[in-house]
mmCIF file of C-alpha atoms in Angstrom:
data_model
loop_
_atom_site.group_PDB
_atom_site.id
_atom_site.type_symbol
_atom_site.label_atom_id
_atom_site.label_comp_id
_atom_site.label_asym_id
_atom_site.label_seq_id
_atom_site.Cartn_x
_atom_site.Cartn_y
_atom_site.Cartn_z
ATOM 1 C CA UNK C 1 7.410 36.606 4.136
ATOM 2 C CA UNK C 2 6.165 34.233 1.750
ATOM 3 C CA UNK C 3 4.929 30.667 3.729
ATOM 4 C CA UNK C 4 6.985 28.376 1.710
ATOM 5 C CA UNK C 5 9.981 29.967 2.412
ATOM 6 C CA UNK C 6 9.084 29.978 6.080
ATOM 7 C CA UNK C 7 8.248 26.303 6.097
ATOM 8 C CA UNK C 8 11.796 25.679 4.342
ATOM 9 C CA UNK C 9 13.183 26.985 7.466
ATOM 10 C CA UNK C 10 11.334 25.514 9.806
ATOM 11 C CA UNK C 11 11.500 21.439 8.386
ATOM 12 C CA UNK C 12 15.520 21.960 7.279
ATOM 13 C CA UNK C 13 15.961 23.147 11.303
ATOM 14 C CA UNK C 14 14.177 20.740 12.184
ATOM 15 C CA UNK C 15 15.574 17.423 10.482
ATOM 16 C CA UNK C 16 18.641 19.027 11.877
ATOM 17 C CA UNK C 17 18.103 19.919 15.610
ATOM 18 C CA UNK C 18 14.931 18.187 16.742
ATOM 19 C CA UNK C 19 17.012 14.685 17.161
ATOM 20 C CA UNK C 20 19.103 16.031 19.793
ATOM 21 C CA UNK C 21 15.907 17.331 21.624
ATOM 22 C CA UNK C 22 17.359 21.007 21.456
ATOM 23 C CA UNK C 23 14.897 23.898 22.420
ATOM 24 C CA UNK C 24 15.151 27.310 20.743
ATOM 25 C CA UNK C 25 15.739 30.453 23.298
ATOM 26 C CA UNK C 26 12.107 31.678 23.721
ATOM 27 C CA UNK C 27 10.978 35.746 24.305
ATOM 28 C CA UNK C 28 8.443 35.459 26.829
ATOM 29 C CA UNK C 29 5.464 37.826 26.578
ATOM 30 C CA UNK C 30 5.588 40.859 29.110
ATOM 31 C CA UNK C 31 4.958 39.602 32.398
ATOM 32 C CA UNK C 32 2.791 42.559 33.393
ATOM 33 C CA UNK C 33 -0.001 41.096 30.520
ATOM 34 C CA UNK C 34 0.320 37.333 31.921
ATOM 35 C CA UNK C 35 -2.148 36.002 34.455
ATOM 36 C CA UNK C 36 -2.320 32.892 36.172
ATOM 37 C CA UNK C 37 -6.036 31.891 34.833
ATOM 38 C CA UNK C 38 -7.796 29.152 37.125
ATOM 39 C CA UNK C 39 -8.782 26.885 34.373
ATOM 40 C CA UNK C 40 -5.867 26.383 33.129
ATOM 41 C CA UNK C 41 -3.414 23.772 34.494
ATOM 42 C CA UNK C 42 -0.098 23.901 34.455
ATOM 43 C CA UNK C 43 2.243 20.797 33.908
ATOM 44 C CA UNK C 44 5.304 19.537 35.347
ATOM 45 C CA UNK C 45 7.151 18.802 32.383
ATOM 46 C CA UNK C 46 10.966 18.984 32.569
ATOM 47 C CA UNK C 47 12.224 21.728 30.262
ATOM 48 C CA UNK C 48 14.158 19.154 28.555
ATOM 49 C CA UNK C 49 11.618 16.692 27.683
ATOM 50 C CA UNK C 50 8.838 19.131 26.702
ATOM 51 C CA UNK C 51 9.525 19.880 22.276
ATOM 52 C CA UNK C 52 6.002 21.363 21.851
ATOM 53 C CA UNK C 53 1.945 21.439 22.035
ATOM 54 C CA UNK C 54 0.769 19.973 18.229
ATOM 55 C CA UNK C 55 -2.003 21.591 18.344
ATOM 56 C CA UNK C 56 -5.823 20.989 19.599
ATOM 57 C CA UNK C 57 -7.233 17.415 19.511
ATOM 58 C CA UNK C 58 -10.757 18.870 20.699
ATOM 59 C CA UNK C 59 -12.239 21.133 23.199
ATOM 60 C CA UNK C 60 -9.845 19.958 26.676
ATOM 61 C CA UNK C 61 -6.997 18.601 24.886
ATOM 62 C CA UNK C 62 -4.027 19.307 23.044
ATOM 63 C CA UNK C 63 -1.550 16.981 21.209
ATOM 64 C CA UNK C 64 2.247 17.114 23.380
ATOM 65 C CA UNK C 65 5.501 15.926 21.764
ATOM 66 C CA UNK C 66 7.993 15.474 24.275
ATOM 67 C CA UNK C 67 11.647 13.840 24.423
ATOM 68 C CA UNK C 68 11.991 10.835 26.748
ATOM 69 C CA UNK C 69 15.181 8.797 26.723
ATOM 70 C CA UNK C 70 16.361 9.203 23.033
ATOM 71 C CA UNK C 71 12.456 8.679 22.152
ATOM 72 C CA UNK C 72 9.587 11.244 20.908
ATOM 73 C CA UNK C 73 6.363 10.367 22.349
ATOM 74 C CA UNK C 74 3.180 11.703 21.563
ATOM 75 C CA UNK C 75 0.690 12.462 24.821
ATOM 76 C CA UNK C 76 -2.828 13.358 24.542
ATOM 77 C CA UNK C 77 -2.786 16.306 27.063
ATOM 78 C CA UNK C 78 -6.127 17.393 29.112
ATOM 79 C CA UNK C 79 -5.291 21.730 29.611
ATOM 80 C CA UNK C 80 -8.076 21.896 33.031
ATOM 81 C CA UNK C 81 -6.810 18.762 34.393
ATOM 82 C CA UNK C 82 -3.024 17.647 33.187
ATOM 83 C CA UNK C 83 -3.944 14.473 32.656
ATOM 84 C CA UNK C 84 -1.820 12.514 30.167
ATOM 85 C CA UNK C 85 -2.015 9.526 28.190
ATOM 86 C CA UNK C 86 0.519 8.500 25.516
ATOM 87 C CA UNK C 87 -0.742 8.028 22.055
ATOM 88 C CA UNK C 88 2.241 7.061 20.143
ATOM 89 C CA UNK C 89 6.508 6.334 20.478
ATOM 90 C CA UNK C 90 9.084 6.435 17.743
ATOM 91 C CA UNK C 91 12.723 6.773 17.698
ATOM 92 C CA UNK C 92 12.872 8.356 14.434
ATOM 93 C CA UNK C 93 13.950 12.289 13.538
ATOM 94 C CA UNK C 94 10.623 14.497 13.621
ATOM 95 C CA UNK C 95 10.209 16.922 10.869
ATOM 96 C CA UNK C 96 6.738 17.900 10.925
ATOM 97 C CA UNK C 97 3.461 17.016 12.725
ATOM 98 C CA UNK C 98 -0.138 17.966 11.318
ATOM 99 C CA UNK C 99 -3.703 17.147 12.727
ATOM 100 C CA UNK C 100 -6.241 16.004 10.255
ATOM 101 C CA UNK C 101 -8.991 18.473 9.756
ATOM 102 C CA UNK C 102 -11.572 15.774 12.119
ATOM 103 C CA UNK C 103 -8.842 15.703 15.008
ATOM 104 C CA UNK C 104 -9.178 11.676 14.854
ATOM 105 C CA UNK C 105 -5.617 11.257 13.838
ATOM 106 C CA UNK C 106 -2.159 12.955 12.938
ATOM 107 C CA UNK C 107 0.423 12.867 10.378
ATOM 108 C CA UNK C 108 4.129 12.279 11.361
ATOM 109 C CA UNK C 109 6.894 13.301 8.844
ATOM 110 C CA UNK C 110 10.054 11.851 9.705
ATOM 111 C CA UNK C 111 13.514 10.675 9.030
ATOM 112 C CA UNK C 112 15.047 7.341 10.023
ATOM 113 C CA UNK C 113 18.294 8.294 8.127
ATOM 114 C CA UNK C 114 19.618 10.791 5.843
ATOM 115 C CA UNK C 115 18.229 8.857 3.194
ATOM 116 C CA UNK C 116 15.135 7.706 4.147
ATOM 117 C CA UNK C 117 12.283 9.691 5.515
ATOM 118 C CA UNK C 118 8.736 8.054 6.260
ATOM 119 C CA UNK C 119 4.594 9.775 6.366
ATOM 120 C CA UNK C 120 2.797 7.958 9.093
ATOM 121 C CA UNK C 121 -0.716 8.506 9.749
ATOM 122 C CA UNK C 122 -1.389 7.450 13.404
ATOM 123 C CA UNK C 123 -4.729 7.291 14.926
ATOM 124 C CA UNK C 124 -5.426 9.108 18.471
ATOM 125 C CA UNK C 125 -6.012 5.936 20.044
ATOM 126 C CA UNK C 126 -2.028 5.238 18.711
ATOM 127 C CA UNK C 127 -2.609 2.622 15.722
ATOM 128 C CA UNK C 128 -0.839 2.950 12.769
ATOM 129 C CA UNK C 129 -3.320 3.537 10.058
ATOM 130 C CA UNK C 130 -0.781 4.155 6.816
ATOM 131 C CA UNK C 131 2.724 4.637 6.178
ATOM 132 C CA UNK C 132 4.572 5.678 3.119
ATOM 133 C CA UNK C 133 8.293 5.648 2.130
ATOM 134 C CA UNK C 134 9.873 9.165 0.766
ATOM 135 C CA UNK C 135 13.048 10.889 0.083
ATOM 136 C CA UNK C 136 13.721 13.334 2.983
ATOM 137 C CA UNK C 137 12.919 16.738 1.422
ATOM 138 C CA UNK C 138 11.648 19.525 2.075
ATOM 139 C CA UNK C 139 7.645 19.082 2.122
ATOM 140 C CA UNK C 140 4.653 21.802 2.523
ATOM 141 C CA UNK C 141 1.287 19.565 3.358
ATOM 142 C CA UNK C 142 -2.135 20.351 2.766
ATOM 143 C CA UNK C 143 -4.672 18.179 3.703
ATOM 144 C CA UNK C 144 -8.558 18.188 2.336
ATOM 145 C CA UNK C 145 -11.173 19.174 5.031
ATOM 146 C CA UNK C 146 -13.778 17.270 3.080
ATOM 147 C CA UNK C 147 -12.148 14.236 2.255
ATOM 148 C CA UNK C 148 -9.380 13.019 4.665
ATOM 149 C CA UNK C 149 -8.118 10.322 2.289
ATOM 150 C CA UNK C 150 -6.454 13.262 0.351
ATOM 151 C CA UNK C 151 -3.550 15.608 0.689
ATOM 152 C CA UNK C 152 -1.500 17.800 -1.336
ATOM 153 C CA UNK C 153 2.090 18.065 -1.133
ATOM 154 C CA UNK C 154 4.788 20.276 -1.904
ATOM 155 C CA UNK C 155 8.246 19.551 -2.278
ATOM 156 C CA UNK C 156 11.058 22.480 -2.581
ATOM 157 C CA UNK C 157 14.760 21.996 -3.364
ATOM 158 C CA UNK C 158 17.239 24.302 -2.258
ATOM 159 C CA UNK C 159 16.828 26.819 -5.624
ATOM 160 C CA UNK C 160 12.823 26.993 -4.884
ATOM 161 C CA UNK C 161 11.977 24.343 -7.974
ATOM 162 C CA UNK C 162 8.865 22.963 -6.784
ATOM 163 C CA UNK C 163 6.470 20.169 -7.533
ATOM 164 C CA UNK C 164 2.889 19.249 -6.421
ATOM 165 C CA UNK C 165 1.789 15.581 -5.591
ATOM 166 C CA UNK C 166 -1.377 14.354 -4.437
ATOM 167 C CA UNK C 167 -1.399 11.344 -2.071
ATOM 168 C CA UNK C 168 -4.099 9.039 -1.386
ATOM 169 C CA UNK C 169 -3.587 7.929 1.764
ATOM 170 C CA UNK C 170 -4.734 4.928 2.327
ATOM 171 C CA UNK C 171 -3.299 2.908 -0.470
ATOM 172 C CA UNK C 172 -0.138 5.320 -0.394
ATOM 173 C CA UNK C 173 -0.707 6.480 -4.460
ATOM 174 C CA UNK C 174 1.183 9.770 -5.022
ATOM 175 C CA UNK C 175 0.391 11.389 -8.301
ATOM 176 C CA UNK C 176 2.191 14.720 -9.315
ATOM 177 C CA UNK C 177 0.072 17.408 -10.286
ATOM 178 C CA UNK C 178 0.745 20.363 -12.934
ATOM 179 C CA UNK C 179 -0.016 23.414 -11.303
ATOM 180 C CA UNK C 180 1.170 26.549 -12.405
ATOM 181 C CA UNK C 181 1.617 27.750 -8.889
ATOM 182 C CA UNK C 182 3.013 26.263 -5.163
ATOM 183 C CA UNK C 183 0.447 27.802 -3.117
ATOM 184 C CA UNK C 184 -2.395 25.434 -3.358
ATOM 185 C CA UNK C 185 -5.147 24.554 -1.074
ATOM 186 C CA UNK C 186 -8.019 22.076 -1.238
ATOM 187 C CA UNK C 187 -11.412 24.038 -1.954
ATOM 188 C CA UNK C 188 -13.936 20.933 -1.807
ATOM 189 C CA UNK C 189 -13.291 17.326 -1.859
ATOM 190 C CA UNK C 190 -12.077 17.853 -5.977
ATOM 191 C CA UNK C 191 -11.847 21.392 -6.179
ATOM 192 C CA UNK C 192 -8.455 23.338 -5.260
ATOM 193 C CA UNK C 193 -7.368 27.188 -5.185
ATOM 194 C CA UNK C 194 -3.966 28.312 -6.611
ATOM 195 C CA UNK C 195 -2.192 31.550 -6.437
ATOM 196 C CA UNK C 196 -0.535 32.126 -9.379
ATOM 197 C CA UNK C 197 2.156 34.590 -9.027
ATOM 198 C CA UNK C 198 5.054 35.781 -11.537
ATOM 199 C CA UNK C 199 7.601 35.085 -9.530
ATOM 200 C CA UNK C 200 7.897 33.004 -5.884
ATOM 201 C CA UNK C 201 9.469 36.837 -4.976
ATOM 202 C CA UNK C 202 6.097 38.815 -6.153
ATOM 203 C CA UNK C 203 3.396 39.912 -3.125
ATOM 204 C CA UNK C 204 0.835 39.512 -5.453
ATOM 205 C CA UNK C 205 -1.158 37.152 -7.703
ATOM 206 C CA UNK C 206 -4.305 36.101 -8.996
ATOM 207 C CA UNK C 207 -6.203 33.099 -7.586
ATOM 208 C CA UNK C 208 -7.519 30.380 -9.767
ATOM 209 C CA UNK C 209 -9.629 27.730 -9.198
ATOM 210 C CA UNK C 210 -9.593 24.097 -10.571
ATOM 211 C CA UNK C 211 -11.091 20.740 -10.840
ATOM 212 C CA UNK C 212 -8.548 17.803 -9.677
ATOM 213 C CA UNK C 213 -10.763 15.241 -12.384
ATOM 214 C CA UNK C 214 -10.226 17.443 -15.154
ATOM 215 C CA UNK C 215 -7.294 20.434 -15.139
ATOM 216 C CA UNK C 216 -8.128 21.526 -18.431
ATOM 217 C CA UNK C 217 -10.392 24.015 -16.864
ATOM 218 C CA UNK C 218 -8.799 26.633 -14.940
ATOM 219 C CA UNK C 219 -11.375 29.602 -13.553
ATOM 220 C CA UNK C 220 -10.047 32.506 -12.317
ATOM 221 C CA UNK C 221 -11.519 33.231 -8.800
ATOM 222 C CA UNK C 222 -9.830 36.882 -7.685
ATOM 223 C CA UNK C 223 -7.161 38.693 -9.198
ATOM 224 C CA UNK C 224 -4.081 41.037 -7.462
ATOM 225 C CA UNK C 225 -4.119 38.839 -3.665
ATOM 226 C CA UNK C 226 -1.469 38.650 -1.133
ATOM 227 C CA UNK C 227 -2.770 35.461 0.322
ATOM 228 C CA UNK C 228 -5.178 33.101 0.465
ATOM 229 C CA UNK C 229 -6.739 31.240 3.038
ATOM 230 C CA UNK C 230 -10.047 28.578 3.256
ATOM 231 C CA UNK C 231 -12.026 27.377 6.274
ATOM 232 C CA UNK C 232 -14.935 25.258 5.910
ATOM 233 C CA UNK C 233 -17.747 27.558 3.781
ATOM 234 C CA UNK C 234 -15.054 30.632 3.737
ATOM 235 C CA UNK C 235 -12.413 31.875 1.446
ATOM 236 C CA UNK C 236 -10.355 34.475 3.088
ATOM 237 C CA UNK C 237 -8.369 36.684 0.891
ATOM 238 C CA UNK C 238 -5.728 39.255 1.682
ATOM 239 C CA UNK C 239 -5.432 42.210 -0.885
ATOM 240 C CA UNK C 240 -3.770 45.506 -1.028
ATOM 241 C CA UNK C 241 -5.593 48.760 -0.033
ATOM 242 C CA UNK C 242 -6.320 51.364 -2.801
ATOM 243 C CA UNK C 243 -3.776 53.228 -1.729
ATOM 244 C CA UNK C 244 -1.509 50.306 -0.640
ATOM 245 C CA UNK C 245 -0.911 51.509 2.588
ATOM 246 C CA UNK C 246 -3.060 49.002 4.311
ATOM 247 C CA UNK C 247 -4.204 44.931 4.305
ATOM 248 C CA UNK C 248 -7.488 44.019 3.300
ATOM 249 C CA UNK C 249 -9.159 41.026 4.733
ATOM 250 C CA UNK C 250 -11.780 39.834 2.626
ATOM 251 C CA UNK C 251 -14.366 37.285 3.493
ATOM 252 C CA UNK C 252 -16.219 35.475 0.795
ATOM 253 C CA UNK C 253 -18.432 32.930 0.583
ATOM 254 C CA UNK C 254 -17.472 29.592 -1.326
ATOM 255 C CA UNK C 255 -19.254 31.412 -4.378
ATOM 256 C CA UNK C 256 -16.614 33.859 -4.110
ATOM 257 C CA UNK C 257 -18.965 37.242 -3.213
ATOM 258 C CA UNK C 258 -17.401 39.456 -0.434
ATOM 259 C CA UNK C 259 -19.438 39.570 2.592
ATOM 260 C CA UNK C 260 -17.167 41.196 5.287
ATOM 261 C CA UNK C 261 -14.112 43.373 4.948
ATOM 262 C CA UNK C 262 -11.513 43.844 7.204
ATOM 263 C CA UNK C 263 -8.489 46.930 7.103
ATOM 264 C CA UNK C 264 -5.307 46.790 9.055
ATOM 265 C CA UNK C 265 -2.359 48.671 8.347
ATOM 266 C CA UNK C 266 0.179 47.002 6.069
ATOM 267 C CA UNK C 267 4.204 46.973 7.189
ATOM 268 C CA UNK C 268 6.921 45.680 5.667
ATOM 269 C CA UNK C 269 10.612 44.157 5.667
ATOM 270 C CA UNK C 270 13.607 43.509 3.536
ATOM 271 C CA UNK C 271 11.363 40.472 1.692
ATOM 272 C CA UNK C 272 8.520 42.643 1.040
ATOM 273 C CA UNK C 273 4.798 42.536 2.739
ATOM 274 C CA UNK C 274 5.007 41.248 6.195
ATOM 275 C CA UNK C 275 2.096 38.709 7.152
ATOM 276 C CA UNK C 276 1.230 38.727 10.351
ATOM 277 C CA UNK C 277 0.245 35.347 12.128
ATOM 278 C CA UNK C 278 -3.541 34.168 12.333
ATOM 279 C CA UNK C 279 -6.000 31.599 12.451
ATOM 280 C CA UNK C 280 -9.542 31.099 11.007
ATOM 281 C CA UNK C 281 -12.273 29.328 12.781
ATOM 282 C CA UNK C 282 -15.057 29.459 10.386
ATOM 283 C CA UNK C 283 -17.142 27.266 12.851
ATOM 284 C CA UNK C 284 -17.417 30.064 15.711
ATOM 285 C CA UNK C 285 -17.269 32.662 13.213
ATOM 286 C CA UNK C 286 -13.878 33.766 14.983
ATOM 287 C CA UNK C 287 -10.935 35.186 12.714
ATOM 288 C CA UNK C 288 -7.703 35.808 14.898
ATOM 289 C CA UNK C 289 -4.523 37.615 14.046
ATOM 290 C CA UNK C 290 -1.961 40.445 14.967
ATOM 291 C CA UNK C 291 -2.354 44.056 13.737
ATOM 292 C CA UNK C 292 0.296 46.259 13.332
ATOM 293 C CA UNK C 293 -0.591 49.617 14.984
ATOM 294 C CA UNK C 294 0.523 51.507 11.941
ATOM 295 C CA UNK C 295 1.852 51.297 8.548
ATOM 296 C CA UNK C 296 5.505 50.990 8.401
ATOM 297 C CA UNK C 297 8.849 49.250 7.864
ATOM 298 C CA UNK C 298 9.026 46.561 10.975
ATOM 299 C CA UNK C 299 12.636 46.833 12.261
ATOM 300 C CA UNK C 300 12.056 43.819 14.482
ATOM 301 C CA UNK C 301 8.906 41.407 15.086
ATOM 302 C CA UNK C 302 8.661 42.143 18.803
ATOM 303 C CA UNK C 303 5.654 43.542 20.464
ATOM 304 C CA UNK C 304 4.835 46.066 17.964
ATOM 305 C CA UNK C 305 1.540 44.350 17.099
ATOM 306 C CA UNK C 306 -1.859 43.666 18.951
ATOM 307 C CA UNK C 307 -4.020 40.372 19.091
ATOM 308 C CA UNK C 308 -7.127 40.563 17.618
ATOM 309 C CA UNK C 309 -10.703 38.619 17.155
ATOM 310 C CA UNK C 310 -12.702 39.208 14.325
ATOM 311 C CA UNK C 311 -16.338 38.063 13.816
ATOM 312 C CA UNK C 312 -17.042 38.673 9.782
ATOM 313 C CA UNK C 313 -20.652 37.690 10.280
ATOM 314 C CA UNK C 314 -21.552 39.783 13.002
ATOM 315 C CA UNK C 315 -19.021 42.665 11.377
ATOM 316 C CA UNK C 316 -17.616 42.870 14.712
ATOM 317 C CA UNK C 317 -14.009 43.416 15.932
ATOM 318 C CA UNK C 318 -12.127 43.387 19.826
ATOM 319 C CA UNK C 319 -8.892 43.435 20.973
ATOM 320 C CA UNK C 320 -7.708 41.108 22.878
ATOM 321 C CA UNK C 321 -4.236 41.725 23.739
ATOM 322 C CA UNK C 322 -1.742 44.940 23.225
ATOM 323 C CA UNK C 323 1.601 45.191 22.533
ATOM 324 C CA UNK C 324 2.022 41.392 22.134
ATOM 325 C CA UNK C 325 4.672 39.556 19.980
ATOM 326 C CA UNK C 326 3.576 37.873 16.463
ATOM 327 C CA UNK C 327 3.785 34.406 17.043
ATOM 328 C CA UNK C 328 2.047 31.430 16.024
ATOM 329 C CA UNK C 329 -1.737 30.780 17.130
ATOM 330 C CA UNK C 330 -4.532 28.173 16.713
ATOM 331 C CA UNK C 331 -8.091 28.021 17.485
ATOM 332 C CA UNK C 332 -9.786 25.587 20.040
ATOM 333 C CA UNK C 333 -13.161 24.553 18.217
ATOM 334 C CA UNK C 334 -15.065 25.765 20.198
ATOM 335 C CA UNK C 335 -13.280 29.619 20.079
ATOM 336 C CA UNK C 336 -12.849 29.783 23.583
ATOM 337 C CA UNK C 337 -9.396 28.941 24.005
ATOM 338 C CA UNK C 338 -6.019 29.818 21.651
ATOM 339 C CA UNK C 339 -2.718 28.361 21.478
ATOM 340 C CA UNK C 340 -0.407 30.917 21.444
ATOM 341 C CA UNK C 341 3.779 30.726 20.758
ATOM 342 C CA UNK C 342 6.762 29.357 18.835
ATOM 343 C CA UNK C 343 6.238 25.999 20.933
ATOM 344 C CA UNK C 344 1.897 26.806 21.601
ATOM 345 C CA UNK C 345 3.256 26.238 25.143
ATOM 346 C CA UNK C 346 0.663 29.488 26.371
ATOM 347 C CA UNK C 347 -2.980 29.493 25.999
ATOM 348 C CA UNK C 348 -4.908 32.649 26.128
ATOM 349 C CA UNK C 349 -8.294 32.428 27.776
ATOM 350 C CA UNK C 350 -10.539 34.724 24.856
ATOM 351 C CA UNK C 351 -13.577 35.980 26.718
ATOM 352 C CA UNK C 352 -11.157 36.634 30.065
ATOM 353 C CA UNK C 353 -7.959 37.739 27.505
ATOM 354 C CA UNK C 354 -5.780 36.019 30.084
ATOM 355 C CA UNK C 355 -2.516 33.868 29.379
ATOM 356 C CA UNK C 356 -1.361 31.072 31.153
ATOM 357 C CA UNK C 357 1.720 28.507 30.817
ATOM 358 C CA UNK C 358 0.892 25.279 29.901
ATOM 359 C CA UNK C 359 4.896 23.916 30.558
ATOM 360 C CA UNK C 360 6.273 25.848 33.649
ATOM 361 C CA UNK C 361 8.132 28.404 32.073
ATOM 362 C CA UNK C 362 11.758 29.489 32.196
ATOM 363 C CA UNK C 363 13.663 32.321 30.511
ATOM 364 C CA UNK C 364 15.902 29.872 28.569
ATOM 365 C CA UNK C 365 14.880 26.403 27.192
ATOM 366 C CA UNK C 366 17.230 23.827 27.117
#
């Protein structure tokens, strides 16, 4: 499934339910593969307060959005200790919520009314450090690793027209780009990647890179991709097999030369190539994601995969869980620790491959 169209989902449900501080129905993980791990602590959140972990704000903590008397908070949240501290309050509808590449701050997307939707970049000590006015839409972000002043973004309408903008953040200047292409990614602090495809429908296209100062040169990078992804020094590219039965992950290096390969078998649904969740932590040389245990048509997304951790430099490869369910997942920095579910309300302990709750969990979520 292509990741604009999943994002579409996920911000239109969520300008619509996330007011009302509703909680989707959650499929737990088999209990026979979850472990109470000694580290981690687990909170005493009320169901109904708790909306979801943000994501890692370093090594110990995570960034919680809960619901607390017609109010979203924000909570810096210590996973050994439970200690919390609340960053930031706002009464407004959340849409999205994205941690800058430095974990120093976070960007709130947001609705006040059905006309008017706000980005907010908010410090983790809780300050305000921009804002800036737009029309409530769906929006795909992208922010630059090298140069947190910049982001990309991506709006959609409901027929998949596009457009690219670039924001400066601090003084609030959005400029729309040209591209030929929604899938874009920062590649430096001026450089970005594109995939170009025929169609939004198409698996495939060909990646192109070009200079933000001056689009009349467009280089073509690697051609016939899946996806695309880039961490730090590392461009990660997913390509059909020869006989396009299987996923190749390729590693390259920000010249663009392969350095590690990786095959998993390639499945399928109704919308074509099915991408399996991952995450890339070019820093501990970790690559995690699910693998399919054969090539085939999924019929559901329910523990038919397995969990596992990649190391392109050392060309090594574990598993770390079996028969698990493809959900969401994100890094710590140091590669110790990984958010794991719709909500990142588990953690799964990498060198022990246990999981623990971080919200005491319940079959249903209200």
């Amino acid at each position: 499934m292509n990741k604009f169209r999943i994002s579409f989902i996920i911000t239109i449900l969520g300008l619509l339910f996330l007011s009302y501080g509703c909680q989707n129905e959650q499929t737990p993980v088999s209990k026979e593969r979850i472990t109470t791990s000694n580290k981690i602590k687990t909170l005493n959140i009320q169901p109904k307060e708790f909306q979801r972990i943000v994501g890692w704000i370093d090594d110990k903590n995570v960034l919680v959005q809960l619901r607390k008397e017609g109010k979203v908070t924000f909570e810096r949240l210590n996973v050994f200790n439970g200690k919390q501290h609340q960053i930031y309050e706002t009464s407004h509808v959340i849409s999205e919520v994205i941690i800058s590449p430095n974990r120093d701050c976070f960007l709130i997307y947001s609705a006040e009314s059905k006309d008017k939707a706000a980005l907010d970049v908010i410090s983790m000590a809780g300050s305000r450090m921009s804002t800036k006015q737009v029309k409530p839409q769906n929006i795909e972000f992208a922010w630059n690793q090298d140069d947190q002043n910049k982001m990309f973004l991506t709006t959609f309408d409901t027929d998949w027209n596009y457009q690219v903008f670039q924001l400066d953040i601090p003084s609030g200047n959005l400029v729309q780009l040209n591209t030929d292409s929604p899938f874009v990614s920062w590649y430096s602090d001026n450089l970005f990647i594109f995939n170009q495809k025929l169609s939004p429908q198409k698996d495939r296209g060909d990646l192109y890179l070009e200079d933000i100062r001056d689009k009349t040169i467009k280089n073509l990078v690697v051609a016939d991709v899946y996806k695309f992804a880039v961490s730090a020094n590392t461009l990660l590219t997913m390509e059909p097999s020869k006989d396009d039965k299987s996923m190749v992950y390729n590693f390259r290096t920000l010249g663009f030369q392969s350095y590690y390969q990786y095959e998993a078998p390639r499945v399928y649904d109704e919308l074509g190539t099915f991408f399996p969740f991952y995450d890339l932590n070019v820093e501990e040389e970790s690559f995690l994601t699910f693998e399919p245990y054969e090539s085939k048509k999924l019929k559901d997304h329910g523990g038919e995969f397995k969990l596992v951790k990649v190391n392109p430099t050392e060309k090594k490869k574990e598993t770390i869980l079996e028969l698990t369910n493809n959900e969401p997942i994100v890094i710590s920095p140091n590669g110790k620790y990984c958010l794991y579910g719709y909500l990142f309300d588990q953690i799964i302990d990498l060198e022990t491959k246990d999981i623990s709750y971080l919200i005491q969990h319940q079959d249903k979520m209200y």
